[in-house]
Coordinates of C-alpha atoms in Angstrom, one line a residue:
Chain A
M1 CA 3.3 21.7 -23.8
L2 CA 4.8 22.8 -20.1
E3 CA 4.2 26.1 -18.4
L4 CA 5.5 27.2 -15.2
S5 CA 4.3 30.5 -13.8
N6 CA 5.6 32.0 -10.7
V7 CA 6.4 28.6 -9.1
T8 CA 8.0 28.6 -5.8
S9 CA 8.8 25.5 -3.9
Y10 CA 9.3 24.7 -0.4
Y11 CA 11.0 22.0 1.8
G12 CA 8.8 22.1 4.8
K13 CA 8.3 25.8 5.3
T14 CA 11.5 27.2 3.6
P15 CA 11.3 28.3 0.1
I16 CA 14.0 26.6 -2.0
I17 CA 13.4 27.9 -5.5
Q18 CA 11.3 31.0 -6.0
N19 CA 9.2 32.6 -8.8
I20 CA 10.2 30.4 -11.8
S21 CA 8.5 30.9 -15.0
F22 CA 8.9 29.5 -18.3
T23 CA 7.0 27.9 -21.3
L24 CA 8.2 25.2 -23.2
E25 CA 6.7 24.2 -26.6
K26 CA 6.7 20.7 -28.1
G27 CA 10.1 19.7 -29.5
Q28 CA 12.0 22.4 -27.6
C29 CA 14.9 21.7 -25.1
L30 CA 15.5 23.9 -22.2
C31 CA 18.8 23.6 -20.3
V32 CA 18.9 24.7 -16.6
L33 CA 22.4 25.9 -15.7
G34 CA 24.1 27.0 -12.4
R35 CA 26.6 26.2 -9.9
N36 CA 26.1 23.5 -7.4
G37 CA 23.5 24.0 -4.8
V38 CA 21.4 26.9 -6.3
G39 CA 18.4 24.7 -7.0
K40 CA 18.5 23.1 -10.3
T41 CA 17.7 19.7 -9.0
T42 CA 14.8 21.2 -6.8
L43 CA 13.5 22.6 -9.9
L44 CA 13.0 19.2 -11.5
Q45 CA 11.8 17.8 -8.5
T46 CA 9.1 20.3 -8.2
I47 CA 8.1 19.8 -11.7
M48 CA 7.6 16.1 -10.8
G49 CA 5.9 16.8 -7.4
L50 CA 8.5 15.7 -5.3
T51 CA 8.9 18.6 -2.8
T52 CA 6.9 19.1 0.1
S53 CA 4.8 21.8 -1.5
M54 CA 4.7 24.3 -4.2
T55 CA 2.9 27.6 -5.0
G56 CA 2.3 29.2 -8.6
S57 CA 0.9 27.2 -11.4
L58 CA 2.3 24.2 -13.3
K59 CA 0.3 23.3 -16.6
I60 CA 0.9 20.4 -19.0
N61 CA -0.9 20.8 -22.2
G62 CA -3.2 23.6 -20.8
S63 CA -4.2 21.5 -17.7
D64 CA -3.1 22.5 -14.1
Y65 CA -1.3 20.0 -12.3
S66 CA 0.2 22.2 -9.5
K67 CA -1.9 20.4 -6.9
K68 CA -1.5 16.9 -8.1
P69 CA 0.7 14.2 -6.8
T70 CA 3.8 12.9 -8.4
H71 CA 2.2 9.6 -10.1
I72 CA -0.7 11.8 -11.5
R73 CA 2.0 14.1 -13.2
S74 CA 3.9 11.0 -14.5
H75 CA 0.7 9.9 -15.9
A76 CA 0.3 13.1 -17.7
G77 CA 3.5 12.7 -19.6
L78 CA 6.5 13.7 -17.5
G79 CA 9.4 11.2 -17.6
Y80 CA 12.1 11.7 -15.2
V81 CA 15.7 10.8 -15.2
P82 CA 16.8 11.8 -11.5
Q83 CA 20.3 13.0 -10.2
G84 CA 22.4 10.0 -9.4
R85 CA 20.1 7.9 -11.5
R86 CA 18.3 6.2 -8.9
I87 CA 17.7 3.1 -10.4
L88 CA 16.4 0.1 -8.5
G89 CA 19.5 -1.9 -8.1
K90 CA 17.6 -4.9 -6.8
F91 CA 15.5 -5.0 -9.9
S92 CA 16.7 -6.6 -13.2
V93 CA 17.1 -4.4 -16.1
R94 CA 13.7 -5.8 -17.6
E95 CA 11.9 -4.8 -14.3
N96 CA 13.4 -1.4 -14.2
I97 CA 12.1 -0.8 -17.9
V98 CA 8.9 -2.4 -16.9
L99 CA 8.6 0.1 -14.1
G100 CA 8.7 2.9 -16.5
T101 CA 5.5 1.4 -18.5
F102 CA 3.5 1.8 -15.4
A103 CA 3.2 5.4 -16.1
R104 CA 1.6 4.8 -19.6
D105 CA -2.2 5.2 -19.8
D106 CA -2.4 2.4 -22.5
K107 CA -2.0 -0.2 -19.6
D108 CA 0.8 -1.9 -22.2
N109 CA 3.5 -3.2 -19.7
T110 CA 5.7 -4.9 -22.7
L111 CA 9.2 -3.7 -23.1
P112 CA 9.3 -0.7 -25.6
S113 CA 11.2 -1.9 -28.6
S114 CA 12.1 1.6 -29.1
C115 CA 13.9 2.0 -25.7
L116 CA 15.9 -1.4 -26.4
K117 CA 17.1 -0.2 -30.0
L118 CA 18.6 3.0 -28.4
F119 CA 20.4 0.8 -25.8
P120 CA 21.6 -2.4 -27.4
Y121 CA 23.7 -3.2 -24.5
L122 CA 20.6 -3.3 -21.9
A123 CA 18.7 -5.4 -24.6
E124 CA 21.3 -7.9 -24.4
N125 CA 21.3 -7.9 -20.5
L126 CA 17.6 -7.8 -19.8
D127 CA 18.1 -10.1 -16.9
K128 CA 21.0 -8.6 -15.3
R129 CA 20.7 -7.2 -12.0
A130 CA 20.9 -3.4 -12.5
G131 CA 23.0 -2.9 -9.3
L132 CA 25.7 -4.5 -11.2
L133 CA 25.7 -2.3 -14.1
S134 CA 28.4 0.3 -14.5
G135 CA 27.7 4.1 -13.9
G136 CA 27.3 4.9 -17.6
Q137 CA 25.2 1.6 -18.1
Q138 CA 23.0 2.5 -15.3
Q139 CA 22.4 6.1 -16.8
Q140 CA 21.4 4.4 -20.1
L141 CA 19.0 2.4 -18.0
A142 CA 17.8 5.4 -16.1
V143 CA 17.0 7.1 -19.6
A144 CA 15.4 3.8 -21.1
R145 CA 13.3 3.8 -17.9
A146 CA 12.2 7.1 -18.5
L147 CA 11.5 6.7 -22.1
A148 CA 9.4 3.5 -21.4
T149 CA 6.9 6.1 -19.9
D150 CA 6.3 7.6 -23.4
P151 CA 6.7 11.1 -22.1
L152 CA 5.7 14.2 -23.4
V153 CA 8.4 15.9 -21.6
L154 CA 11.5 14.4 -20.6
L155 CA 13.4 15.7 -17.5
L156 CA 16.9 14.9 -17.0
D157 CA 19.0 15.8 -14.1
E158 CA 22.7 16.0 -14.8
P159 CA 22.4 13.1 -17.3
T160 CA 26.2 13.1 -17.7
E161 CA 27.5 13.7 -14.3
G162 CA 30.2 11.1 -13.2
I163 CA 29.9 9.3 -16.6
Q164 CA 33.3 8.2 -18.5
P165 CA 33.6 10.5 -21.7
N166 CA 32.7 8.0 -24.3
I167 CA 29.2 7.3 -22.8
V168 CA 28.8 10.9 -22.3
E169 CA 29.1 11.2 -26.0
D170 CA 26.6 8.5 -26.5
I171 CA 24.2 9.9 -23.9
Q172 CA 24.4 13.3 -26.0
N173 CA 23.8 11.7 -29.0
T174 CA 20.8 10.0 -27.7
L175 CA 19.3 13.1 -26.4
H176 CA 20.0 14.7 -29.8
H177 CA 18.5 12.1 -31.5
L178 CA 15.3 12.2 -29.1
N179 CA 14.8 15.9 -29.3
K180 CA 15.9 16.8 -32.9
D181 CA 14.8 13.7 -34.7
M182 CA 11.8 12.5 -32.7
G183 CA 10.6 15.9 -31.5
M184 CA 10.7 14.9 -27.9
T185 CA 10.6 18.0 -25.6
L186 CA 13.5 17.9 -23.0
I187 CA 14.4 19.8 -19.8
L188 CA 18.0 19.1 -18.6
T189 CA 20.2 20.3 -15.9
E190 CA 23.9 20.5 -17.0
Q191 CA 27.1 21.7 -15.8
H192 CA 28.8 21.6 -19.1
I193 CA 28.1 24.6 -21.2
K194 CA 29.2 22.9 -24.4
I195 CA 26.7 20.4 -23.9
A196 CA 24.0 22.8 -23.1
K197 CA 24.6 24.8 -26.3
Q198 CA 24.6 21.9 -28.5
L199 CA 21.4 20.7 -27.3
A200 CA 19.2 23.3 -26.1
D201 CA 16.8 25.8 -27.4
M202 CA 16.3 28.0 -24.4
F203 CA 18.4 28.4 -21.2
I204 CA 17.7 29.2 -17.6
I205 CA 20.6 30.5 -15.4
M206 CA 19.9 29.8 -11.6
D207 CA 21.4 31.4 -8.7
I208 CA 20.4 30.8 -5.0
G209 CA 17.0 29.5 -5.9
K210 CA 16.0 32.3 -8.5
A211 CA 16.2 32.5 -12.3
V212 CA 18.8 35.3 -12.8
A213 CA 18.9 35.0 -16.7
Q214 CA 16.7 32.9 -19.3
G215 CA 16.1 33.0 -23.0
P216 CA 16.9 31.4 -26.2
I217 CA 20.1 29.7 -26.3
D218 CA 22.0 32.0 -28.5
Q219 CA 21.6 34.8 -25.7
L220 CA 23.8 32.5 -23.4
T221 CA 26.7 34.8 -23.6
D222 CA 30.4 34.7 -22.2
E223 CA 29.6 37.5 -19.9
L224 CA 26.7 35.5 -18.4
V225 CA 28.7 32.4 -18.3
H226 CA 31.4 34.3 -16.4
E227 CA 29.2 36.0 -14.2
H228 CA 27.0 33.2 -13.0
L229 CA 28.7 29.9 -14.0
T230 CA 32.4 30.1 -13.4
I231 CA 33.9 29.2 -10.0
Chain B
M1 CA 19.2 -30.9 39.8
S2 CA 21.7 -33.1 38.1
V3 CA 23.1 -32.4 34.7
H4 CA 21.0 -35.3 33.3
D5 CA 17.9 -33.7 34.4
F6 CA 18.7 -30.8 32.3
W7 CA 20.6 -32.3 29.5
T8 CA 19.4 -34.7 27.2
P9 CA 22.2 -37.0 25.6
F10 CA 22.3 -37.7 21.9
S11 CA 20.5 -40.4 20.5
L12 CA 20.1 -40.6 16.7
Y13 CA 16.1 -41.4 16.1
P14 CA 14.8 -38.9 18.8
F15 CA 17.3 -36.3 17.5
L16 CA 16.0 -36.9 13.7
N17 CA 12.3 -36.2 15.1
S18 CA 13.4 -33.2 16.8
L19 CA 14.7 -32.1 13.2
F20 CA 11.5 -33.1 11.8
I21 CA 9.6 -31.0 14.5
G22 CA 11.9 -28.0 13.6
I23 CA 10.2 -28.2 10.2
S24 CA 6.6 -28.0 11.5
L25 CA 8.1 -25.1 14.0
A26 CA 9.4 -23.3 11.0
S27 CA 6.5 -23.4 8.8
I28 CA 4.1 -22.0 11.9
F29 CA 6.9 -19.0 12.5
F30 CA 7.0 -18.4 8.6
I31 CA 2.9 -18.4 8.4
A32 CA 2.9 -16.0 11.4
A33 CA 5.6 -13.7 10.1
L34 CA 4.7 -13.4 6.5
G35 CA 2.1 -10.8 6.8
L36 CA 4.1 -8.7 9.4
T37 CA 7.2 -8.8 7.1
I38 CA 5.4 -7.8 3.9
I39 CA 3.6 -4.9 5.9
Y40 CA 6.9 -3.8 7.3
G41 CA 8.8 -4.2 4.2
A42 CA 6.6 -2.4 1.8
M43 CA 5.2 0.4 4.4
G44 CA 7.7 0.4 7.2
V45 CA 4.8 -0.1 9.5
I46 CA 5.4 -2.1 12.6
N47 CA 1.9 -3.3 13.1
M48 CA 1.7 -4.4 17.1
A49 CA -1.8 -5.8 16.1
H50 CA -0.5 -8.6 14.1
G51 CA -0.8 -11.0 16.5
E52 CA -4.3 -10.0 17.3
F53 CA -5.2 -10.1 13.3
I54 CA -4.2 -13.9 13.5
M55 CA -6.4 -14.2 16.8
L56 CA -9.1 -12.8 14.4
G57 CA -8.6 -15.1 11.9
A58 CA -8.7 -18.0 14.4
Y59 CA -12.0 -16.7 15.9
T60 CA -13.4 -16.1 12.4
T61 CA -12.9 -19.6 11.4
Y62 CA -14.6 -20.7 14.8
V63 CA -17.6 -18.5 13.9
F64 CA -18.1 -19.5 10.3
Q65 CA -17.2 -23.1 11.4
Q66 CA -19.3 -23.6 14.6
F67 CA -22.5 -21.3 13.4
L68 CA -22.5 -21.2 9.8
G69 CA -21.2 -24.9 9.2
F70 CA -18.7 -24.0 6.8
P71 CA -16.0 -26.9 6.3
F72 CA -12.5 -26.1 7.6
L73 CA -10.8 -25.8 4.2
L74 CA -13.6 -23.2 3.1
C75 CA -12.9 -21.2 6.4
L76 CA -9.3 -20.7 5.1
P77 CA -10.1 -18.2 2.2
V78 CA -13.0 -16.7 4.5
A79 CA -10.6 -16.0 7.1
F80 CA -8.3 -14.5 4.3
I81 CA -10.7 -12.3 3.0
M82 CA -12.6 -11.1 6.2
L83 CA -9.2 -10.2 7.6
A84 CA -8.0 -8.4 4.3
I85 CA -11.2 -6.4 4.2
F86 CA -10.7 -5.6 8.2
G87 CA -6.9 -4.5 7.0
L88 CA -8.2 -2.3 4.3
I89 CA -10.5 -0.6 6.8
V90 CA -7.4 -0.3 9.6
E91 CA -5.4 1.1 6.8
R92 CA -7.6 3.7 5.4
G93 CA -9.1 4.6 8.9
L94 CA -6.0 4.4 11.0
I95 CA -2.6 3.8 9.4
R96 CA -2.8 6.0 6.4
T97 CA -3.0 9.2 8.9
L98 CA 0.2 8.2 10.7
Y99 CA 2.6 7.6 7.7
Q100 CA 6.1 9.0 8.3
R101 CA 5.3 8.8 12.2
P102 CA 6.8 5.5 13.1
L103 CA 6.4 5.9 16.9
D104 CA 2.7 6.9 16.6
T105 CA 2.0 4.0 14.5
L106 CA 3.5 1.7 16.9
L107 CA 1.4 3.1 19.7
A108 CA -1.7 3.1 17.4
T109 CA -1.5 -0.4 16.3
W110 CA -0.6 -1.6 19.9
G111 CA -3.8 0.5 21.1
L112 CA -5.8 -1.3 18.2
S113 CA -4.4 -4.7 19.6
L114 CA -5.7 -4.0 23.2
I115 CA -9.2 -2.9 21.7
L116 CA -9.4 -6.1 19.8
I117 CA -8.7 -8.4 22.5
Q118 CA -11.1 -6.7 24.9
T119 CA -13.8 -6.6 21.9
I120 CA -13.2 -10.3 21.5
R121 CA -13.4 -11.0 25.2
L122 CA -16.6 -9.1 25.4
I123 CA -18.4 -11.0 22.3
F124 CA -16.9 -14.6 23.2
G125 CA -16.0 -14.5 26.9
G126 CA -12.5 -15.5 28.1
E127 CA -13.0 -19.3 28.2
P128 CA -11.1 -21.2 25.2
K129 CA -12.9 -21.9 22.0
Y130 CA -12.0 -24.7 19.6
V131 CA -11.8 -25.0 16.0
G132 CA -12.8 -28.4 14.7
V133 CA -10.4 -30.5 12.8
P134 CA -11.6 -32.3 9.9
G135 CA -11.7 -36.0 10.1
W136 CA -9.2 -36.4 7.3
L137 CA -6.6 -34.4 9.4
D138 CA -7.2 -36.6 12.3
F139 CA -4.1 -38.9 12.0
Q140 CA -0.6 -39.5 13.1
I141 CA 2.3 -40.3 11.2
E142 CA 4.4 -42.8 13.1
A143 CA 7.2 -44.1 11.0
N144 CA 10.7 -44.8 12.2
F145 CA 11.9 -41.4 13.6
I146 CA 9.0 -39.3 12.6
H147 CA 6.0 -38.8 14.7
L148 CA 3.9 -35.9 13.3
S149 CA 0.1 -35.1 13.5
G150 CA -2.0 -34.6 10.3
V151 CA -2.7 -30.8 11.3
R152 CA 1.0 -30.3 11.6
L153 CA 1.6 -31.9 8.3
F154 CA -1.2 -29.9 6.7
I155 CA 0.5 -26.8 8.0
I156 CA 3.8 -27.6 6.7
I157 CA 2.2 -28.0 3.1
F158 CA 0.1 -25.0 3.5
A159 CA 3.3 -23.0 4.4
V160 CA 5.0 -24.1 1.3
I161 CA 1.8 -23.2 -0.7
I162 CA 1.2 -19.7 0.6
G163 CA 4.9 -18.9 0.5
A164 CA 4.9 -20.2 -3.3
V165 CA 1.8 -18.2 -3.9
T166 CA 3.3 -14.9 -2.2
W167 CA 6.7 -15.5 -4.3
F168 CA 4.6 -15.6 -7.3
L169 CA 2.6 -12.4 -6.6
M170 CA 5.7 -10.4 -5.6
Y171 CA 8.1 -11.7 -8.3
K172 CA 6.3 -12.6 -11.4
T173 CA 3.3 -10.1 -11.5
T174 CA 3.4 -6.5 -12.5
M175 CA 1.7 -5.9 -9.0
G176 CA 4.7 -7.5 -7.2
I177 CA 7.0 -5.2 -9.2
R178 CA 4.7 -2.0 -8.0
I179 CA 5.2 -3.3 -4.5
R180 CA 8.8 -4.1 -4.4
A181 CA 9.6 -0.7 -6.3
V182 CA 7.8 1.2 -3.4
M183 CA 9.8 -0.9 -1.1
Q184 CA 12.9 0.3 -2.6
D185 CA 12.3 3.8 -3.6
K186 CA 8.8 5.2 -3.1
E187 CA 9.8 8.7 -4.8
M188 CA 11.0 6.7 -7.8
A189 CA 7.8 4.5 -7.7
A190 CA 5.6 7.4 -7.7
S191 CA 7.7 9.0 -10.7
F192 CA 6.7 6.0 -12.8
G193 CA 3.1 6.4 -12.1
I194 CA 2.7 4.2 -9.3
D195 CA 0.3 5.4 -6.6
S196 CA 2.0 4.4 -3.3
N197 CA -1.2 4.9 -1.1
R198 CA -2.9 2.3 -3.3
I199 CA 0.0 -0.2 -3.1
Y200 CA 0.0 0.5 0.9
S201 CA -3.7 -0.3 1.0
I202 CA -3.4 -3.5 -1.1
T203 CA -0.2 -4.7 0.7
F204 CA -1.7 -4.1 4.3
A205 CA -5.0 -5.8 3.0
Y206 CA -2.8 -8.9 1.9
G207 CA -0.7 -8.9 4.9
A208 CA -3.8 -8.8 7.3
G209 CA -5.2 -11.8 5.1
L210 CA -2.2 -13.7 5.4
A211 CA -2.5 -13.0 9.4
G212 CA -6.2 -14.4 9.0
V213 CA -5.1 -17.7 7.4
A214 CA -2.4 -18.1 9.9
G215 CA -5.2 -17.9 12.4
A216 CA -7.6 -20.3 11.0
L217 CA -4.5 -22.6 10.6
F218 CA -3.4 -22.3 14.3
G219 CA -6.8 -22.5 15.4
A220 CA -6.9 -26.2 14.3
L221 CA -3.4 -26.7 16.4
K222 CA -4.3 -24.9 19.4
T223 CA -7.1 -23.7 21.8
L224 CA -8.6 -20.0 21.1
F225 CA -8.1 -17.4 23.6
P226 CA -8.8 -13.6 23.2
D227 CA -5.1 -12.8 24.0
M228 CA -3.7 -15.8 22.0
G229 CA -2.0 -13.4 19.3
A230 CA 0.8 -12.2 22.1
G231 CA 2.7 -15.6 21.5
Y232 CA 2.6 -15.5 17.9
I233 CA 3.6 -11.8 17.4
V234 CA 6.7 -12.6 19.3
E235 CA 7.8 -15.5 17.0
A236 CA 6.6 -13.3 14.0
F237 CA 8.9 -10.4 15.0
L238 CA 11.8 -12.8 15.8
V239 CA 11.6 -14.0 12.1
V240 CA 11.3 -10.6 10.7
V241 CA 14.5 -9.0 12.8
V242 CA 16.5 -12.1 11.9
G243 CA 15.5 -12.6 8.4
G244 CA 15.4 -9.0 7.3
I245 CA 12.7 -7.4 5.1
G246 CA 11.1 -9.6 2.5
L247 CA 9.7 -13.1 1.6
V248 CA 13.2 -15.0 1.1
G249 CA 14.8 -13.7 4.2
S250 CA 11.7 -14.8 6.3
M251 CA 11.8 -18.2 4.8
F252 CA 15.2 -18.6 5.7
S253 CA 15.0 -17.0 9.1
A254 CA 11.8 -19.1 9.9
G255 CA 13.5 -22.2 8.9
I256 CA 16.8 -21.4 11.0
L257 CA 14.9 -20.5 13.9
G258 CA 12.5 -23.2 13.8
E259 CA 15.2 -25.8 13.7
L260 CA 17.4 -24.3 16.3
S261 CA 14.7 -24.0 18.4
S262 CA 13.9 -27.6 18.2
I263 CA 17.2 -28.8 18.4
F264 CA 17.9 -26.6 21.7
S265 CA 14.5 -28.0 23.3
Y266 CA 15.8 -31.5 22.3
F267 CA 19.1 -31.0 24.3
T268 CA 17.7 -28.9 27.2
N269 CA 13.9 -27.9 27.5
D270 CA 11.8 -25.4 25.9
T271 CA 12.3 -22.6 28.2
F272 CA 16.4 -23.0 28.3
A273 CA 16.0 -23.3 24.1
R274 CA 14.3 -20.0 24.2
F275 CA 17.1 -18.3 26.2
I276 CA 19.7 -19.8 24.0
L277 CA 17.9 -18.6 21.0
F278 CA 17.3 -15.0 22.0
T279 CA 20.8 -14.6 22.9
L280 CA 21.8 -15.9 19.7
I281 CA 19.7 -13.6 17.9
V282 CA 20.9 -10.6 20.1
V283 CA 24.5 -11.4 19.1
F284 CA 23.5 -12.1 15.4
L285 CA 21.9 -8.8 15.5
R286 CA 25.0 -7.0 16.8
F287 CA 26.8 -8.0 13.9
R288 CA 24.2 -8.0 11.1
P289 CA 21.7 -5.3 12.3
Q290 CA 19.7 -5.6 8.6
G291 CA 19.1 -9.3 9.1
L292 CA 19.9 -12.2 6.6
I293 CA 18.7 -10.7 3.3
S294 CA 17.1 -7.4 3.2
E295 CA 15.1 -6.6 0.0
G296 CA 13.8 -3.2 1.0
A297 CA 15.9 0.1 1.0
T298 CA 17.0 0.1 4.5
R299 CA 16.1 -1.1 7.7
R300 CA 13.7 1.7 9.0

């Protein structure tokens, strides 16, 4: 489904993440862990093609997208929920979700009913200006927008960051449903070990731009957490 | 010079007529600025050749009318299409290589404006040219306080039409969502399958096409000179800086500037009216640098 091999990514000429490799099969969930500033967000941006340049190989369903720009990768099946949500605040809820449909190859720009069923509040407030939503509602919108792309792989950058606890649970349940019930492939960066252990099949721990540990989630030991993740 | 030479006392009918002239001025400001604000808003490109795009629209109308016998109404879409194609070539050949380099873009488009002026001067000479006004526009409205030519009325109506068409394209079509998405967040737009380079090409072509239509309309109002664009670019920039990025801001800005310009001209004269207007704009920008209404992410 998604294969990264020795990926190094640059801002300008400076390497930010180095030699990242992993293979993700359909329906798997990978959790990228690490302290602040170690390169988790940059890894997702690299997969989306949002950094200046990258070396190594990035394959989606066996096809190489290493040199392809962001919009082509999006059409290839990458859905993205960025850190801080980055919903378009001057758009309505409806327009934000329609934006997601532009990545679909079937040219269908109607609002996907599956997205609206997952988030009833959004379905009832389609004409509300997105900038007026609360943080949790904006996060729901960011997920709905990414799901509207009908993605093969959904990338979520700290989806629970800065969200009130009851909405965190909703988002966690939604991700669980997407991954376990619908078989959607997920990559998420996360600070909460508990959430990572509940959702992920595999993990990568990053430190100063490098993968210092990775493997199946049951190998995420307390020693690793203590060594690389506690402050 | 006495105060009375300089200051016109208030009189109701002439004042109401000046308000009506203000609407006419506003429509000209709006048409001149629309293409510029769309290009600037979506691409962050300050097109210093926008005035010359207007001039090319006027000369295109002149050529198609005088040499090919096209009626004036047909010249309007022709000017749009010709300038849109020209805009597409400029974007692909020049602007695209200069994204993320705003100063270079400024210089390059300024250089382009000089080339266009000289090219037109070489082809058509420096003497004035005229766009023929169709007979059905050759009338004057003289009723109570209103004194307005048919051409000016036509420009007011046309400003409403192209404003409405542009609003529809921007707010009621998926292409409009694409353009506005790129305006707000280019990276996010790309993350959802939007090819920003393609959007830039379309936007620049549309903005250039609007300049072409503006030129065709202004050609019916004034004589054509190779450097006629210089006057319009100043008005267009005033509208953009006061209105902020976007269609709605430009509409309000053009309306306010047109009316203020006309009112100040009524009480004083054209020169002093400009002085007051520019001063007010400087003060306004001191307190609201983003303009009246900004639809883009930030003032670039």
